[in-house]
PDB file of C-alpha atoms in Angstrom:
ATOM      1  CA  UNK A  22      36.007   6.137  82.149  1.00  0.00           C
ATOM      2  CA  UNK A  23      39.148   6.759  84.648  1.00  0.00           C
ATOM      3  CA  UNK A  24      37.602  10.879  84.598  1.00  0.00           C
ATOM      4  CA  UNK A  25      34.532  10.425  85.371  1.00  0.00           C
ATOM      5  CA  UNK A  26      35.367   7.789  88.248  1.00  0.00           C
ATOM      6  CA  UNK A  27      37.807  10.415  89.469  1.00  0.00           C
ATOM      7  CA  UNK A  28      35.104  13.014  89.429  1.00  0.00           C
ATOM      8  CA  UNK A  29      32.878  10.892  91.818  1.00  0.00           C
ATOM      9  CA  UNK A  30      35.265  10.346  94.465  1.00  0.00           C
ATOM     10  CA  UNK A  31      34.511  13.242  96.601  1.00  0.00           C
ATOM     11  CA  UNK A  32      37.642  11.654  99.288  1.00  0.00           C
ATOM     12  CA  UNK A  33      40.670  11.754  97.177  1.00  0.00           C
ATOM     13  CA  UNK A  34      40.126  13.532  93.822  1.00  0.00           C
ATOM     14  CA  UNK A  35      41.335  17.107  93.548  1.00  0.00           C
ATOM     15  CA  UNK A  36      39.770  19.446  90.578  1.00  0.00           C
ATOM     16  CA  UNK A  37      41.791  22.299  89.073  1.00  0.00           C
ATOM     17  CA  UNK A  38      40.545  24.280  87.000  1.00  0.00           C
ATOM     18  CA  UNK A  39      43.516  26.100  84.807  1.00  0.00           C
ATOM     19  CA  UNK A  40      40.925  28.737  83.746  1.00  0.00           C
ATOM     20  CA  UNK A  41      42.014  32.653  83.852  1.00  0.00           C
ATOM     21  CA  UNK A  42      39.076  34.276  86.598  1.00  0.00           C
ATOM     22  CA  UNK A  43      37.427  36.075  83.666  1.00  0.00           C
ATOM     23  CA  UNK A  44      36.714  32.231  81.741  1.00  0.00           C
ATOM     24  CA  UNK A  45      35.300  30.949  84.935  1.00  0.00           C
ATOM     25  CA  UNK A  46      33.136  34.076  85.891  1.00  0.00           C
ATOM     26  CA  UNK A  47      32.267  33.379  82.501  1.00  0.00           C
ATOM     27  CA  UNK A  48      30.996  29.776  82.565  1.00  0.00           C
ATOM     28  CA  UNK A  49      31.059  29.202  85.651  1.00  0.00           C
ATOM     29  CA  UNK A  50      33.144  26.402  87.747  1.00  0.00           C
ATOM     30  CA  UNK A  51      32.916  22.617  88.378  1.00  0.00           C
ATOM     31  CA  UNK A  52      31.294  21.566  91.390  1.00  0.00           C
ATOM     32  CA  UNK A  53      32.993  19.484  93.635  1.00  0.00           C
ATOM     33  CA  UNK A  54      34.276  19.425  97.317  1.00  0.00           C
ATOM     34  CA  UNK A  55      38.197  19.702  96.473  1.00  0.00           C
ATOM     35  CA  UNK A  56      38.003  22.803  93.391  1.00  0.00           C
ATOM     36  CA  UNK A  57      40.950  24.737  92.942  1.00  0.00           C
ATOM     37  CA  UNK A  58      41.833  27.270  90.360  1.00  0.00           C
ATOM     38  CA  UNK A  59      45.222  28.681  89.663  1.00  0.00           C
ATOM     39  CA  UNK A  60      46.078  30.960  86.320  1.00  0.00           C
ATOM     40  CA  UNK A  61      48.130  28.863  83.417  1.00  0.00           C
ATOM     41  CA  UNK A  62      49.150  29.727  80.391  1.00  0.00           C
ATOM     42  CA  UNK A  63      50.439  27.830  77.769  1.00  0.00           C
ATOM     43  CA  UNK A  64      53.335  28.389  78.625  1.00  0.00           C
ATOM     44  CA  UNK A  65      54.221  28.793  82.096  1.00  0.00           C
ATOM     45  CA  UNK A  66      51.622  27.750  85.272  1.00  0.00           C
ATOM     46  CA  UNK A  67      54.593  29.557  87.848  1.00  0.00           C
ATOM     47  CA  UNK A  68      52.109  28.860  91.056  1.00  0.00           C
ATOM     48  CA  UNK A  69      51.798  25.513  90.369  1.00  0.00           C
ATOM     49  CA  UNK A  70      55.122  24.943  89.361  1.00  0.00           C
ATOM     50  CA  UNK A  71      56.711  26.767  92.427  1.00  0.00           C
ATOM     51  CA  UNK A  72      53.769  25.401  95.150  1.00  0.00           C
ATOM     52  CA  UNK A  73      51.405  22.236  93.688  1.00  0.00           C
ATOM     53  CA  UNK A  74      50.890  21.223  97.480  1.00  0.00           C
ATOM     54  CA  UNK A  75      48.890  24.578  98.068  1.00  0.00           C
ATOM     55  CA  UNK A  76      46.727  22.858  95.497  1.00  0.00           C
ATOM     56  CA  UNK A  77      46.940  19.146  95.638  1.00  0.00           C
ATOM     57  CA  UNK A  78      47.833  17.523  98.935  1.00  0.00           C
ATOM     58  CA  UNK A  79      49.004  13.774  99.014  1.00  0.00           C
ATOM     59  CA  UNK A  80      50.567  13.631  96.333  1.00  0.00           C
ATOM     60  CA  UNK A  81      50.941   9.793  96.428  1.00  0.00           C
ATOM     61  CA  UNK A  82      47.430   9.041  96.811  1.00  0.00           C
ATOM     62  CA  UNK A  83      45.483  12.056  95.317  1.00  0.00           C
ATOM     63  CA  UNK A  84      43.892  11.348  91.654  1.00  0.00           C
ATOM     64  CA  UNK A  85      44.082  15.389  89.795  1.00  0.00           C
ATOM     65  CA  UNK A  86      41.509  16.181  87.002  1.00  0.00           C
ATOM     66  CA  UNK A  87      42.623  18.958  85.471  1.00  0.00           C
ATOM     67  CA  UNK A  88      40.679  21.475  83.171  1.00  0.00           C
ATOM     68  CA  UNK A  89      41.237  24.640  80.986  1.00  0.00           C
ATOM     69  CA  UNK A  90      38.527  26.302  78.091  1.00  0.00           C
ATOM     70  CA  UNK A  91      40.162  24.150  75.454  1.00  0.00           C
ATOM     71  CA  UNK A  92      42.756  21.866  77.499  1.00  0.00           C
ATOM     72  CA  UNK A  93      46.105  23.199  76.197  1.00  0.00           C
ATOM     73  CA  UNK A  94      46.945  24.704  79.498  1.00  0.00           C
ATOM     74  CA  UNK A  95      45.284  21.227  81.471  1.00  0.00           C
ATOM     75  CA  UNK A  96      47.965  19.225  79.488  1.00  0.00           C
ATOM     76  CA  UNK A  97      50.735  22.008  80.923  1.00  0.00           C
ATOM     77  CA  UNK A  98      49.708  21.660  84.126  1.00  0.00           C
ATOM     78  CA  UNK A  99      49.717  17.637  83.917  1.00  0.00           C
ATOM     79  CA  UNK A 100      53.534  17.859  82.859  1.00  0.00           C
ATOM     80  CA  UNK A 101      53.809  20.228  85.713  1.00  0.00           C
ATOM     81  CA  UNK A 102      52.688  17.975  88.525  1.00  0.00           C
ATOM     82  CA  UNK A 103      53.948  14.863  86.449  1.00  0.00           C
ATOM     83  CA  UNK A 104      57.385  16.383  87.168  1.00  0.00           C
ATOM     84  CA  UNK A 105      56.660  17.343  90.657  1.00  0.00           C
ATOM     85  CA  UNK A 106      55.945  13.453  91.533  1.00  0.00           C
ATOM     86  CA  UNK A 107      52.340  14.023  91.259  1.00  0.00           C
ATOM     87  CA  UNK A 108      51.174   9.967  89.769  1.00  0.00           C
ATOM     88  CA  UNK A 109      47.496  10.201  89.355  1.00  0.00           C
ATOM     89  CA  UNK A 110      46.926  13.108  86.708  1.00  0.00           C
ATOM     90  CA  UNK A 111      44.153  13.751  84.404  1.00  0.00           C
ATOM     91  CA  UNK A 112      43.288  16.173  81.757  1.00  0.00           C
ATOM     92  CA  UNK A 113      39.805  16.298  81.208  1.00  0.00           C
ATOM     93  CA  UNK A 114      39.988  18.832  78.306  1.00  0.00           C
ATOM     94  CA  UNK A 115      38.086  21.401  78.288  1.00  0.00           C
ATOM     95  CA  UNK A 116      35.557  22.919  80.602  1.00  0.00           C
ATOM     96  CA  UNK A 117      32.396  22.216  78.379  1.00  0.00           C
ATOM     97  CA  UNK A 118      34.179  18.554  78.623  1.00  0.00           C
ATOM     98  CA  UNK A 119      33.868  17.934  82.306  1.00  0.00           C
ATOM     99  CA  UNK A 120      29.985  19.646  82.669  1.00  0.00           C
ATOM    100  CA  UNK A 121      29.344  16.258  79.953  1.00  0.00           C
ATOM    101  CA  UNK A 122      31.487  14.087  82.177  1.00  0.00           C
ATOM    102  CA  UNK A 123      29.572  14.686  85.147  1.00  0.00           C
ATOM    103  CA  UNK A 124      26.472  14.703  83.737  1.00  0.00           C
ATOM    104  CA  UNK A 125      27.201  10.830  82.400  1.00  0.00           C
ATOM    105  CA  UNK A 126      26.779  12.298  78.296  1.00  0.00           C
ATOM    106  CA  UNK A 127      30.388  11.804  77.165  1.00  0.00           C
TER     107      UNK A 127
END
């Protein structure tokens, strides 16, 4: 599957997690080499919206998995960097959604 390809390519893959800090001291975070986290809501992700290269570089080449608890504010982030020019986005739900993704289980 296109997420779990994404989440082995260590070179141009870029993980954001959508999480507010409290969630991910919580659960913890995803492991990889490019993690980000910036606060969304359901509403509004204003960092992301105002500054996505402080978070994704390259946005031509760069494949974005995106993550939240549930994956409400993943799919506003997606429009987000859909709208900046961002091609390669992905929401891979929730965070209990991407531990099974990397583990090969879902």
């Amino acid at each position: 599957d296109a997420i779990q390809r994404a989440l082995q390519d260590d070179e141009h893959t870029y993980v954001l997690d959508v999480r507010t800090p409290d969630e991910i001291a919580a659960s913890g975070k995803v492991h990889h080499p490019h993690w980000a986290t910036t606060r969304c809501t359901p509403q509004s992700c204003d960092a992301l919206a105002a500054h996505p290269e402080e978070f994704v570089r390259n946005k031509d080449e760069a494949v974005v998995v995106l993550y939240c608890r549930s994956g409400r504010r993943a799919s506003k982030a997606k429009e987000i960097l859909q709208a900046k020019g961002y091609r390669h986005v992905l929401n891979a739900g929730g965070y209990d959604d991407v531990v099974e993704i990397q583990k090969g289980e879902w």
